[in-house]
PDB file of C-alpha atoms in Angstrom:
ATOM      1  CA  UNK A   1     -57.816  -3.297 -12.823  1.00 75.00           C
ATOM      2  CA  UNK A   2     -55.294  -0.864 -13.522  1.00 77.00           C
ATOM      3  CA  UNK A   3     -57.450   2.177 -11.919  1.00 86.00           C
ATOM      4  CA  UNK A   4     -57.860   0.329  -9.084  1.00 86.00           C
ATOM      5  CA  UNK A   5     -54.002   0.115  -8.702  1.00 82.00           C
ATOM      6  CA  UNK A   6     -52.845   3.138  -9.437  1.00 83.00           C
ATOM      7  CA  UNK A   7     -54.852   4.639  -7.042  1.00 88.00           C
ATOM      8  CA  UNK A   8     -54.000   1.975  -4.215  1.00 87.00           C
ATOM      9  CA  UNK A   9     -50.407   3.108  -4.666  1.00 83.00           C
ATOM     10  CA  UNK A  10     -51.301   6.669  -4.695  1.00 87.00           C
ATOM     11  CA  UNK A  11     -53.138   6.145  -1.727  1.00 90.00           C
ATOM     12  CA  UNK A  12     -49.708   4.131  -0.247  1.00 87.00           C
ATOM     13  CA  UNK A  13     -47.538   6.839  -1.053  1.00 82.00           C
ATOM     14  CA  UNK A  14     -49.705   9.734   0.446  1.00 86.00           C
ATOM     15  CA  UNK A  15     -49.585   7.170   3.915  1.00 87.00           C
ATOM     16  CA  UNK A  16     -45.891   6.960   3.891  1.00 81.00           C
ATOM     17  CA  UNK A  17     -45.114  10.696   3.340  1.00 78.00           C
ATOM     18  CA  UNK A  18     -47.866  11.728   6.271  1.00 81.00           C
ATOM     19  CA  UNK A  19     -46.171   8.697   8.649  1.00 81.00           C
ATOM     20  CA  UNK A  20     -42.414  10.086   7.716  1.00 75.00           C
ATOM     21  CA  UNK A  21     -43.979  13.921   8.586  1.00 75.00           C
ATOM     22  CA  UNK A  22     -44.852  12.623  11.963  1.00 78.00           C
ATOM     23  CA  UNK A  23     -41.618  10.476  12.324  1.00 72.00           C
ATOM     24  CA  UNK A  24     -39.685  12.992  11.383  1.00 70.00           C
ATOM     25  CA  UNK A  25     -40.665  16.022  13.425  1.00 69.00           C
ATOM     26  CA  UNK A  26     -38.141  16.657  16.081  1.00 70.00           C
ATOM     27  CA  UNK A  27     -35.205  15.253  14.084  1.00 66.00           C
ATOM     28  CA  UNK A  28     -33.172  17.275  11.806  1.00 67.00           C
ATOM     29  CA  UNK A  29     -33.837  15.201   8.887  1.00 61.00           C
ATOM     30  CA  UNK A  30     -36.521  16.449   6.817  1.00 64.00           C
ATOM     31  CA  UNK A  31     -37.616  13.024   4.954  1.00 65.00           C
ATOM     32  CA  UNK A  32     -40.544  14.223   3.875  1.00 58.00           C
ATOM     33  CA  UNK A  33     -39.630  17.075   2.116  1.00 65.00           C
ATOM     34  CA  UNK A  34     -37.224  15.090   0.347  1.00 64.00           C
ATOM     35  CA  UNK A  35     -40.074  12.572  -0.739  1.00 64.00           C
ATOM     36  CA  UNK A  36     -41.989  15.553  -2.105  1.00 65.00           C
ATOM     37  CA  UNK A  37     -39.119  17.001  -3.858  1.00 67.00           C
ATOM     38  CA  UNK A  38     -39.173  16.729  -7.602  1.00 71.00           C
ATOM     39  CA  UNK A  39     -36.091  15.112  -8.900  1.00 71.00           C
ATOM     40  CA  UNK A  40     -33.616  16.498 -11.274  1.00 77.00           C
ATOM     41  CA  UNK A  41     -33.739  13.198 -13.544  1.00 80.00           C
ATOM     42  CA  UNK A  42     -37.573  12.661 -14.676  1.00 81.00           C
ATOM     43  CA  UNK A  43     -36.651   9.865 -16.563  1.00 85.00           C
ATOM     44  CA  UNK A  44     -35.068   7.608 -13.588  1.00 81.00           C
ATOM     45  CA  UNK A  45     -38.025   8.871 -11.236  1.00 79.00           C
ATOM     46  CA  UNK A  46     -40.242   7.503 -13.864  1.00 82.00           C
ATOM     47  CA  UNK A  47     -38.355   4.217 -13.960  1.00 85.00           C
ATOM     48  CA  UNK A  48     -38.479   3.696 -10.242  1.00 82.00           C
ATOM     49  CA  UNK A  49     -41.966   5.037 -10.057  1.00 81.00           C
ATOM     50  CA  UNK A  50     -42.682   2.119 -12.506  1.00 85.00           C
ATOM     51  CA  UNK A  51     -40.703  -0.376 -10.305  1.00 86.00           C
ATOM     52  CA  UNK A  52     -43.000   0.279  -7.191  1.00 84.00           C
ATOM     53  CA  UNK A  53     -46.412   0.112  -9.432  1.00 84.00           C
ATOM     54  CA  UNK A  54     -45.240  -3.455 -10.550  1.00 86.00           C
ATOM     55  CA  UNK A  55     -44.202  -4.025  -7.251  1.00 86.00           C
ATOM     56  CA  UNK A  56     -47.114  -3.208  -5.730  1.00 84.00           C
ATOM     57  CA  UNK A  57     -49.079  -5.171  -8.815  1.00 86.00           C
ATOM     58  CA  UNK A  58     -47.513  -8.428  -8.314  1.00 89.00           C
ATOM     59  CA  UNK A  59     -47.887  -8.410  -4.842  1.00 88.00           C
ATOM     60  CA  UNK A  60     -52.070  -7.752  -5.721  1.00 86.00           C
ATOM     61  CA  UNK A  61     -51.787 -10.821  -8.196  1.00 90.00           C
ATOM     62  CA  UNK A  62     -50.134 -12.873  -5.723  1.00 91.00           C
ATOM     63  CA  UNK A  63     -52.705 -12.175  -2.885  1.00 90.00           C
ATOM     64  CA  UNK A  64     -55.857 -12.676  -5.275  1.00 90.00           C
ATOM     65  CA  UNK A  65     -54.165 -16.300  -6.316  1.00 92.00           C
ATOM     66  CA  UNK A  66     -53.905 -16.893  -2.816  1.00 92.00           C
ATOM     67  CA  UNK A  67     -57.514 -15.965  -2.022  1.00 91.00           C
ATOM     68  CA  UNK A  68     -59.062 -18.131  -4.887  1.00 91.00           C
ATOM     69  CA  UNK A  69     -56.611 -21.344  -3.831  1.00 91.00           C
ATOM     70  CA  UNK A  70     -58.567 -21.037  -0.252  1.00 90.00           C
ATOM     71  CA  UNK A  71     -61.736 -20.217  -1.923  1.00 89.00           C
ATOM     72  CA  UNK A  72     -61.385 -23.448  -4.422  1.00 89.00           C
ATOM     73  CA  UNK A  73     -60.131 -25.794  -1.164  1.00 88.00           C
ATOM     74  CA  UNK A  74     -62.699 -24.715   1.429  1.00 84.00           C
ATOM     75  CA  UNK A  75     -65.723 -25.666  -1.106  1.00 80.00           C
TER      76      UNK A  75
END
C-alpha cells in the first residue's frame, strides 16, 4: 500500500545520497550536501517530491501487472 511505498522511496533516497557521498569524495563537487540541503521553495520541493513518489508508484503497479500476467500464463 501506500506505507509500503513511501518507505521504499525513503529507503531509495537514503541509497542515492550514501552512493553520491562515496562518488563524490575526492571531487570538488559536494552532491550530497546539496541533496540534503533544504530548498528555499517548499512548495516546488513538494511538487517534485510528489513527482518521484508517483514515479516510483507506477513503476510498482507496472511490475506487479507484470508478475500476475506470468503468474496467470505459467498455470
Amino acid at each position: 500500500g501506500a506505507k509500503f511505498v513511501r518507505v521504499v522511496y525513503q529507503f531509495a533516497r537514503y541509497v542515492m545520497i550514501k552512493d553520491l557521498e562515496k562518488l563524490s569524495v575526492g571531487t570538488c563537487i559536494p552532491f550530497a550536501k546539496a541533496v540534503k540541503l533544504r530548498p528555499e521553495n517548499m512548495y516546488i520541493a513538494k511538487a517534485r517530491r510528489r513527482v518521484g513518489y508517483n514515479k516510483l508508484l507506477q513503476i510498482l503497479q507496472k511490475e506487479a501487472a507484470v508478475i500476475r500476467e506470468y503468474g496467470k500464463k505459467a498455470r
